[in-house]
Coordinates of C-alpha atoms in Angstrom, one line a residue:
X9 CA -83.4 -44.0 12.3
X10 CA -79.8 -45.2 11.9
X11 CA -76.9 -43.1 10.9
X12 CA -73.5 -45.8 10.3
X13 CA -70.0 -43.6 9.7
X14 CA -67.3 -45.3 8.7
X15 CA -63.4 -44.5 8.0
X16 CA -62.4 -43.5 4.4
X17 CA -61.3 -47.3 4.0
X18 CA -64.9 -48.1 5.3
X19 CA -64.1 -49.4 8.7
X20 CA -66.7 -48.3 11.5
X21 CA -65.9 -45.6 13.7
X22 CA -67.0 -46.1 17.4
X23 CA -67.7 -43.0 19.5
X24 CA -68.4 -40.4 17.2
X25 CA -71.3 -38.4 18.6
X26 CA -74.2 -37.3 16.1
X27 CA -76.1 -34.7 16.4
X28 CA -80.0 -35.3 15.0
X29 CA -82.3 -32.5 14.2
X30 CA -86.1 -32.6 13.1
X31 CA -86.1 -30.3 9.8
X32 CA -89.4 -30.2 8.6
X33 CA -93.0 -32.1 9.2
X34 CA -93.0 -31.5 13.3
X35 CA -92.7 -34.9 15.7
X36 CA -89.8 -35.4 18.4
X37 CA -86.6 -37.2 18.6
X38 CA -85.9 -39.7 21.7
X39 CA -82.7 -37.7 21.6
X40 CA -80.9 -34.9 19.9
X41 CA -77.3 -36.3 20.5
X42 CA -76.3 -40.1 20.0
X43 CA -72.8 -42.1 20.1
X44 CA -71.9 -44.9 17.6
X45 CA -71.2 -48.2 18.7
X46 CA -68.9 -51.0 17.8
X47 CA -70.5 -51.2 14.5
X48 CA -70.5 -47.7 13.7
X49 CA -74.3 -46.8 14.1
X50 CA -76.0 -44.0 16.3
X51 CA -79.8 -44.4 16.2
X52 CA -82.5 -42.1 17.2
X53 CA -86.5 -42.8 17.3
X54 CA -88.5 -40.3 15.5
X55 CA -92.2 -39.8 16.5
X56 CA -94.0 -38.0 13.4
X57 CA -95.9 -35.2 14.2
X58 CA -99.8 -34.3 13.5
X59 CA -99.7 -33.0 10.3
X60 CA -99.8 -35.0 6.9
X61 CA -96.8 -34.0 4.7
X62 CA -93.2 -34.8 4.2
X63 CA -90.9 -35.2 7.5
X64 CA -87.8 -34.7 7.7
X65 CA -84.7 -35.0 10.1
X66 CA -81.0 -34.4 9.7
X67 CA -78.2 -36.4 11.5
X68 CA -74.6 -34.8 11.1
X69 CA -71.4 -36.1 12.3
X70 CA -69.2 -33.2 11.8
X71 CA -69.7 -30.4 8.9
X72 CA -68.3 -32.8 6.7
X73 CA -70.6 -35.7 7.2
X74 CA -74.2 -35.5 7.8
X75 CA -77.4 -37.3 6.1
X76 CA -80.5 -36.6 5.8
X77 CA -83.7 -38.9 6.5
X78 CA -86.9 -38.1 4.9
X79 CA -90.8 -39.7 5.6
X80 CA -94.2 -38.9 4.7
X81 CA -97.0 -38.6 7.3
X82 CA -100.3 -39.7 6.2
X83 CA -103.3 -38.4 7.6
X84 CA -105.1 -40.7 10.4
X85 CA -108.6 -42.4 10.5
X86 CA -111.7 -40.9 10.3
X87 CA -112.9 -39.9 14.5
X88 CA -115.5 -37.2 13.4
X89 CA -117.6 -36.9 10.6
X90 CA -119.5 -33.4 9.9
X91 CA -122.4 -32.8 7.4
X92 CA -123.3 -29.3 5.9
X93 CA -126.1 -28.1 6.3
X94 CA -126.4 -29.4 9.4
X95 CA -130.2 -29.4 9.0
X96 CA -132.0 -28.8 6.0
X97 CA -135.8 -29.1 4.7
X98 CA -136.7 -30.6 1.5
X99 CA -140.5 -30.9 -0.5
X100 CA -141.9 -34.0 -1.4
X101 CA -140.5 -35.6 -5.1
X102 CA -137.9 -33.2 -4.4
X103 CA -133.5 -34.1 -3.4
X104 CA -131.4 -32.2 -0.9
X105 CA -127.5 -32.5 -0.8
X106 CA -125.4 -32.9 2.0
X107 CA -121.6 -32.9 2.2
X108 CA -119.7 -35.0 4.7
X109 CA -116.4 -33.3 6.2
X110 CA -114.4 -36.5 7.6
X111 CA -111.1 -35.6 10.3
X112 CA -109.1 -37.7 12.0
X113 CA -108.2 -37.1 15.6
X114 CA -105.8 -34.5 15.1
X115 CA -107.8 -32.4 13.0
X116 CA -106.4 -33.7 9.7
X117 CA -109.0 -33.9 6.8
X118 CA -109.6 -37.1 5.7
X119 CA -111.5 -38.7 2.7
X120 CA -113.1 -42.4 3.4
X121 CA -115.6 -44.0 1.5
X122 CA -119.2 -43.0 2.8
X123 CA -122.0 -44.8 3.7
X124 CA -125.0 -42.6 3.0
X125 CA -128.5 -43.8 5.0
X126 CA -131.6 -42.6 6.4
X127 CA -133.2 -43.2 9.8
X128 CA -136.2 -43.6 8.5
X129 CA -136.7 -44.3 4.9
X130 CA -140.5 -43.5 4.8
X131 CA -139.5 -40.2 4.8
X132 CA -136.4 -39.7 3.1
X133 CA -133.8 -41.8 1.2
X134 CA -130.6 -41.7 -0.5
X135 CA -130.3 -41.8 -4.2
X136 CA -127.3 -40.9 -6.7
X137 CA -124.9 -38.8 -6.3
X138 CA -124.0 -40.1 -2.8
X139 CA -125.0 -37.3 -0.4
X140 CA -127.8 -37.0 -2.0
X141 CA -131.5 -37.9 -0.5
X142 CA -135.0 -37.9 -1.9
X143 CA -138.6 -36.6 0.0
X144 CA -140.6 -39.4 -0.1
X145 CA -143.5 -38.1 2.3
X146 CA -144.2 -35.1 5.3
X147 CA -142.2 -35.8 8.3
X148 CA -138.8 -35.1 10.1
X149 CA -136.2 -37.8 10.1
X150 CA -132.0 -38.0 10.5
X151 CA -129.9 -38.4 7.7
X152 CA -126.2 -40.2 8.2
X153 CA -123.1 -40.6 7.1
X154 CA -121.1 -43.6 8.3
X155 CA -117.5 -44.6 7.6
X156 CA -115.1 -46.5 9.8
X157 CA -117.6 -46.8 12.5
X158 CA -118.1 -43.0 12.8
X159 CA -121.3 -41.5 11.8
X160 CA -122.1 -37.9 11.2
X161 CA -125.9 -37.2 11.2
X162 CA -127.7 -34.3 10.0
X163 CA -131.6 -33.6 10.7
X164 CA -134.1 -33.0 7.4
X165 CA -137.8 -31.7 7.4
X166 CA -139.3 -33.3 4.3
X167 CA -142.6 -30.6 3.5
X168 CA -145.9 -31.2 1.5
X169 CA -145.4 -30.7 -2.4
X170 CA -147.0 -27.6 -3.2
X171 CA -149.5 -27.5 -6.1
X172 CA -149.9 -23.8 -8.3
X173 CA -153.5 -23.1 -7.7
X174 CA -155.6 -22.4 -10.9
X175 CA -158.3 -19.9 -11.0
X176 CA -161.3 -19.8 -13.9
X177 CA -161.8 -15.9 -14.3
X178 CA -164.2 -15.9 -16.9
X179 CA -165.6 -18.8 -19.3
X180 CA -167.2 -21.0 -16.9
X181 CA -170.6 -22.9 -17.5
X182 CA -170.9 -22.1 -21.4
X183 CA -173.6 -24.1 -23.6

């Protein structure tokens, strides 16, 4: 960040000492107290913090002079990828849903575009909406969610179909 201060007849002023200040959004300063130079600038580094949100750091020059610089801190990439449930079973012909929860290093929610898959698509496999999976026979497998290189898995029991049995109470062999 750069703060210039200049004369009322716009001629930089060497020497003043600013005073910088992280208002709002977290990070750190290189330095809380800077000097202009020949061309009338003091300059500071400002290292966002964690959170995603609007930054935002004051520089003053006396009470009468003082700016005010303002940034926006985005979340960062994807690092973990969580899927709820965590585990789940399913019947034959029948879907399950899972969500996927991505975060980026700091904690930060983050939202990329998933890849949806199944370890082994003999068992289970991904249809529309995304997140969502289909029993195609008996059998345990993994379900995933991939994005940015990062994949959060989830297991899934796929179970027989189970039929309604039918019993004949009375009626059976007429002529």
């Amino acid at each position: 960040l750069t703060m210039e201060v200049r004369n009322s007849d716009g001629t930089p002023l060497e020497g003043i000492a600013v005073t910088w200040a992280v208002k709002a959004g977290g990070g750190s300063l290189n330095a809380t107290s800077t000097t202009t130079n020949s061309a009338g600038q003091a300059q500071v580094q400002w290292t966002l913090g964690t959170t995603p949100g609007e930054g935002k750091v004051s520089a003053a020059a006396s009470d009468a002079v003082s700016t005010e610089f303002t940034s926006t801190a985005k979340a960062g990439t994807v690092t973990s990828i969580t899927l709820t449930p965590d585990a789940g079973s399913v019947k034959v012909e029948g879907n399950i849903a899972f969500t996927a929860t991505g975060k980026d290093k700091y904690g930060n929610l983050v939202s990329p575009d998933y890849t949806w898959s199944s370890a082994d698509t003999t068992v289970i496999i991904p249809v529309d909406p995304p997140g969502t999976f289909y029993g195609v026979s008996t059998g345990n497998t993994t379900v995933k969610a991939s994005a940015s290189g990062v994949t959060g898995t989830a297991s899934v029991n796929v179970e027989a179909k189970t039929y309604p049995s039918i019993r004949i109470v009375s009626g059976n062999n007429q002529s």
